Amino acid sequence: MMQHIPQVLTLEQVAAMRHALGRADWVDGRGTVGAQGAQVKQNRQLPENSPVARDLGQAVLAALAANPLYFAAVLPLRTVPPLFNSYAGGEHYGAHVDGAVRQVAGSALPLRTDVSCTLFLSDPEEYDGGELNVIDTYGEHEVKLPAGDMIVYPSSSVHKVQPVTRGERVCSFFWVQSMVRADARRSMLLELDQNIQSLRARLGDCAELVGLTSHYHNLLRQWAET
């Protein structure tokens, strides 16, 4: 399941992040991938231990904590601290799949990557190319969102970033271990949640809606790993 999460950040937050990122020191992005990924990756990233990356990443996580659609779609359990990348001058990232497990700094427990997240910090008009292409059983999906919007998709998907031929594409990206491992189950829970919210707005908490809400939580109770 791919899900667009609009307006994760305000325009003011995006502008403040871009200002901070414009003054930061970037490094070769190949340092955070394995041997296979390094063959197809050409971009720049903030170092994982960068104070700028840490502070901006905390701001991203704070914004997501207040976003109900993000929680409903991802059901986050543990999150890799957000990273930041930049593509310009033909830089790109060829077809690849994200590693299944990542080590989180400061934690003895590895994190299983269930959901990949890309938060756009550049508007589409600022650059040419740079589309995120996610490939699944239904074909290839092209994503290029407004600054402040985010796309989430299964980490098991093959995906790529097209070459940026004009301007600069700046994003935050990170991975999440979900309470619900299976993408199909997360999709069903999200659809049920969205229908419950729509019905509640129209009908209030009628008996039928209480029953549906009970059904949602009992499914989550059955499927969740915490």
PDB file of N, CA and C in Angstrom, residues 66-107:
ATOM      1  N   ALA A  66       1.649  14.153  15.673  1.00  0.00           N
ATOM      2  CA  ALA A  66       0.375  14.878  15.701  1.00  0.00           C
ATOM      3  C   ALA A  66      -0.453  14.629  14.447  1.00  0.00           C
ATOM      4  N   ASN A  67      -0.047  13.643  13.628  1.00  0.00           N
ATOM      5  CA  ASN A  67      -0.721  13.413  12.349  1.00  0.00           C
ATOM      6  C   ASN A  67      -1.505  12.093  12.412  1.00  0.00           C
ATOM      7  N   PRO A  68      -2.840  12.151  12.527  1.00  0.00           N
ATOM      8  CA  PRO A  68      -3.612  10.906  12.683  1.00  0.00           C
ATOM      9  C   PRO A  68      -3.588   9.996  11.460  1.00  0.00           C
ATOM     10  N   LEU A  69      -3.502  10.577  10.251  1.00  0.00           N
ATOM     11  CA  LEU A  69      -3.461   9.727   9.059  1.00  0.00           C
ATOM     12  C   LEU A  69      -2.174   8.927   9.021  1.00  0.00           C
ATOM     13  N   TYR A  70      -1.058   9.545   9.395  1.00  0.00           N
ATOM     14  CA  TYR A  70       0.210   8.816   9.435  1.00  0.00           C
ATOM     15  C   TYR A  70       0.120   7.643  10.401  1.00  0.00           C
ATOM     16  N   PHE A  71      -0.418   7.890  11.589  1.00  0.00           N
ATOM     17  CA  PHE A  71      -0.509   6.803  12.567  1.00  0.00           C
ATOM     18  C   PHE A  71      -1.397   5.690  12.046  1.00  0.00           C
ATOM     19  N   ALA A  72      -2.547   6.045  11.450  1.00  0.00           N
ATOM     20  CA  ALA A  72      -3.482   5.029  10.972  1.00  0.00           C
ATOM     21  C   ALA A  72      -2.888   4.206   9.840  1.00  0.00           C
ATOM     22  N   ALA A  73      -2.111   4.842   8.966  1.00  0.00           N
ATOM     23  CA  ALA A  73      -1.544   4.144   7.811  1.00  0.00           C
ATOM     24  C   ALA A  73      -0.347   3.277   8.175  1.00  0.00           C
ATOM     25  N   VAL A  74       0.477   3.749   9.108  1.00  0.00           N
ATOM     26  CA  VAL A  74       1.758   3.098   9.387  1.00  0.00           C
ATOM     27  C   VAL A  74       1.716   2.248  10.659  1.00  0.00           C
ATOM     28  N   LEU A  75       0.918   2.662  11.659  1.00  0.00           N
ATOM     29  CA  LEU A  75       0.877   1.998  12.958  1.00  0.00           C
ATOM     30  C   LEU A  75       2.302   1.812  13.495  1.00  0.00           C
ATOM     31  N   PRO A  76       3.019   2.930  13.683  1.00  0.00           N
ATOM     32  CA  PRO A  76       4.446   2.850  14.009  1.00  0.00           C
ATOM     33  C   PRO A  76       4.709   2.263  15.386  1.00  0.00           C
ATOM     34  N   LEU A  77       5.720   1.419  15.442  1.00  0.00           N
ATOM     35  CA  LEU A  77       6.212   0.867  16.700  1.00  0.00           C
ATOM     36  C   LEU A  77       7.578   1.456  17.033  1.00  0.00           C
ATOM     37  N   ARG A  78       8.513   1.370  16.084  1.00  0.00           N
ATOM     38  CA  ARG A  78       9.862   1.928  16.247  1.00  0.00           C
ATOM     39  C   ARG A  78      10.261   2.584  14.935  1.00  0.00           C
ATOM     40  N   THR A  79      11.037   3.661  15.033  1.00  0.00           N
ATOM     41  CA  THR A  79      11.372   4.456  13.853  1.00  0.00           C
ATOM     42  C   THR A  79      12.871   4.723  13.805  1.00  0.00           C
ATOM     43  N   VAL A  80      13.467   4.549  12.635  1.00  0.00           N
ATOM     44  CA  VAL A  80      14.851   4.983  12.420  1.00  0.00           C
ATOM     45  C   VAL A  80      14.865   6.512  12.416  1.00  0.00           C
ATOM     46  N   PRO A  81      15.764   7.163  13.147  1.00  0.00           N
ATOM     47  CA  PRO A  81      15.805   8.621  13.107  1.00  0.00           C
ATOM     48  C   PRO A  81      15.886   9.126  11.671  1.00  0.00           C
ATOM     49  N   PRO A  82      15.059  10.124  11.321  1.00  0.00           N
ATOM     50  CA  PRO A  82      15.032  10.607   9.930  1.00  0.00           C
ATOM     51  C   PRO A  82      16.398  11.061   9.430  1.00  0.00           C
ATOM     52  N   LEU A  83      16.668  10.736   8.182  1.00  0.00           N
ATOM     53  CA  LEU A  83      17.860  11.175   7.467  1.00  0.00           C
ATOM     54  C   LEU A  83      17.444  12.193   6.407  1.00  0.00           C
ATOM     55  N   PHE A  84      18.432  12.833   5.792  1.00  0.00           N
ATOM     56  CA  PHE A  84      18.148  13.877   4.807  1.00  0.00           C
ATOM     57  C   PHE A  84      19.077  13.697   3.612  1.00  0.00           C
ATOM     58  N   ASN A  85      18.493  13.814   2.389  1.00  0.00           N
ATOM     59  CA  ASN A  85      19.309  13.669   1.194  1.00  0.00           C
ATOM     60  C   ASN A  85      19.015  14.773   0.194  1.00  0.00           C
ATOM     61  N   SER A  86      19.925  14.892  -0.767  1.00  0.00           N
ATOM     62  CA  SER A  86      19.812  15.910  -1.803  1.00  0.00           C
ATOM     63  C   SER A  86      20.281  15.327  -3.122  1.00  0.00           C
ATOM     64  N   TYR A  87      19.535  15.638  -4.192  1.00  0.00           N
ATOM     65  CA  TYR A  87      19.893  15.224  -5.543  1.00  0.00           C
ATOM     66  C   TYR A  87      19.966  16.459  -6.424  1.00  0.00           C
ATOM     67  N   ALA A  88      21.021  16.582  -7.223  1.00  0.00           N
ATOM     68  CA  ALA A  88      21.172  17.680  -8.181  1.00  0.00           C
ATOM     69  C   ALA A  88      22.180  17.263  -9.237  1.00  0.00           C
ATOM     70  N   GLY A  89      22.214  17.994 -10.348  1.00  0.00           N
ATOM     71  CA  GLY A  89      23.240  17.760 -11.358  1.00  0.00           C
ATOM     72  C   GLY A  89      23.268  16.360 -11.920  1.00  0.00           C
ATOM     73  N   GLY A  90      22.104  15.740 -12.125  1.00  0.00           N
ATOM     74  CA  GLY A  90      22.046  14.395 -12.679  1.00  0.00           C
ATOM     75  C   GLY A  90      22.112  13.283 -11.653  1.00  0.00           C
ATOM     76  N   GLU A  91      22.224  13.616 -10.382  1.00  0.00           N
ATOM     77  CA  GLU A  91      22.280  12.573  -9.356  1.00  0.00           C
ATOM     78  C   GLU A  91      20.968  11.781  -9.342  1.00  0.00           C
ATOM     79  N   HIS A  92      21.071  10.511  -8.947  1.00  0.00           N
ATOM     80  CA  HIS A  92      19.933   9.610  -9.025  1.00  0.00           C
ATOM     81  C   HIS A  92      20.178   8.431  -8.088  1.00  0.00           C
ATOM     82  N   TYR A  93      19.179   7.555  -8.002  1.00  0.00           N
ATOM     83  CA  TYR A  93      19.316   6.310  -7.242  1.00  0.00           C
ATOM     84  C   TYR A  93      18.594   5.237  -8.039  1.00  0.00           C
ATOM     85  N   GLY A  94      19.343   4.303  -8.581  1.00  0.00           N
ATOM     86  CA  GLY A  94      18.777   3.271  -9.427  1.00  0.00           C
ATOM     87  C   GLY A  94      17.902   2.294  -8.662  1.00  0.00           C
ATOM     88  N   ALA A  95      17.298   1.369  -9.389  1.00  0.00           N
ATOM     89  CA  ALA A  95      16.358   0.417  -8.802  1.00  0.00           C
ATOM     90  C   ALA A  95      17.033  -0.382  -7.680  1.00  0.00           C
ATOM     91  N   HIS A  96      16.359  -0.435  -6.533  1.00  0.00           N
ATOM     92  CA  HIS A  96      16.908  -1.132  -5.373  1.00  0.00           C
ATOM     93  C   HIS A  96      15.769  -1.467  -4.416  1.00  0.00           C
ATOM     94  N   VAL A  97      16.055  -2.276  -3.437  1.00  0.00           N
ATOM     95  CA  VAL A  97      15.109  -2.555  -2.353  1.00  0.00           C
ATOM     96  C   VAL A  97      15.825  -2.252  -1.041  1.00  0.00           C
ATOM     97  N   ASP A  98      15.104  -1.650  -0.103  1.00  0.00           N
ATOM     98  CA  ASP A  98      15.711  -1.275   1.169  1.00  0.00           C
ATOM     99  C   ASP A  98      16.050  -2.525   1.981  1.00  0.00           C
ATOM    100  N   GLY A  99      17.130  -2.438   2.741  1.00  0.00           N
ATOM    101  CA  GLY A  99      17.527  -3.554   3.591  1.00  0.00           C
ATOM    102  C   GLY A  99      16.434  -3.894   4.597  1.00  0.00           C
ATOM    103  N   ALA A 100      16.291  -5.167   4.902  1.00  0.00           N
ATOM    104  CA  ALA A 100      15.207  -5.632   5.763  1.00  0.00           C
ATOM    105  C   ALA A 100      15.385  -5.244   7.221  1.00  0.00           C
ATOM    106  N   VAL A 101      16.632  -5.052   7.653  1.00  0.00           N
ATOM    107  CA  VAL A 101      16.923  -4.780   9.060  1.00  0.00           C
ATOM    108  C   VAL A 101      17.945  -3.651   9.135  1.00  0.00           C
ATOM    109  N   ARG A 102      17.721  -2.719  10.064  1.00  0.00           N
ATOM    110  CA  ARG A 102      18.680  -1.647  10.298  1.00  0.00           C
ATOM    111  C   ARG A 102      18.995  -1.569  11.780  1.00  0.00           C
ATOM    112  N   GLN A 103      20.224  -1.191  12.066  1.00  0.00           N
ATOM    113  CA  GLN A 103      20.626  -0.961  13.452  1.00  0.00           C
ATOM    114  C   GLN A 103      20.399   0.506  13.779  1.00  0.00           C
ATOM    115  N   VAL A 104      19.754   0.770  14.886  1.00  0.00           N
ATOM    116  CA  VAL A 104      19.472   2.133  15.308  1.00  0.00           C
ATOM    117  C   VAL A 104      20.505   2.536  16.336  1.00  0.00           C
ATOM    118  N   ALA A 105      21.132   3.699  16.121  1.00  0.00           N
ATOM    119  CA  ALA A 105      22.147   4.187  17.044  1.00  0.00           C
ATOM    120  C   ALA A 105      21.562   4.316  18.449  1.00  0.00           C
ATOM    121  N   GLY A 106      22.312   3.821  19.431  1.00  0.00           N
ATOM    122  CA  GLY A 106      21.877   3.919  20.813  1.00  0.00           C
ATOM    123  C   GLY A 106      20.949   2.812  21.257  1.00  0.00           C
ATOM    124  N   SER A 107      20.614   1.886  20.352  1.00  0.00           N
ATOM    125  CA  SER A 107      19.724   0.782  20.693  1.00  0.00           C
ATOM    126  C   SER A 107      20.409  -0.541  20.404  1.00  0.00           C
TER     127      SER A 107
END
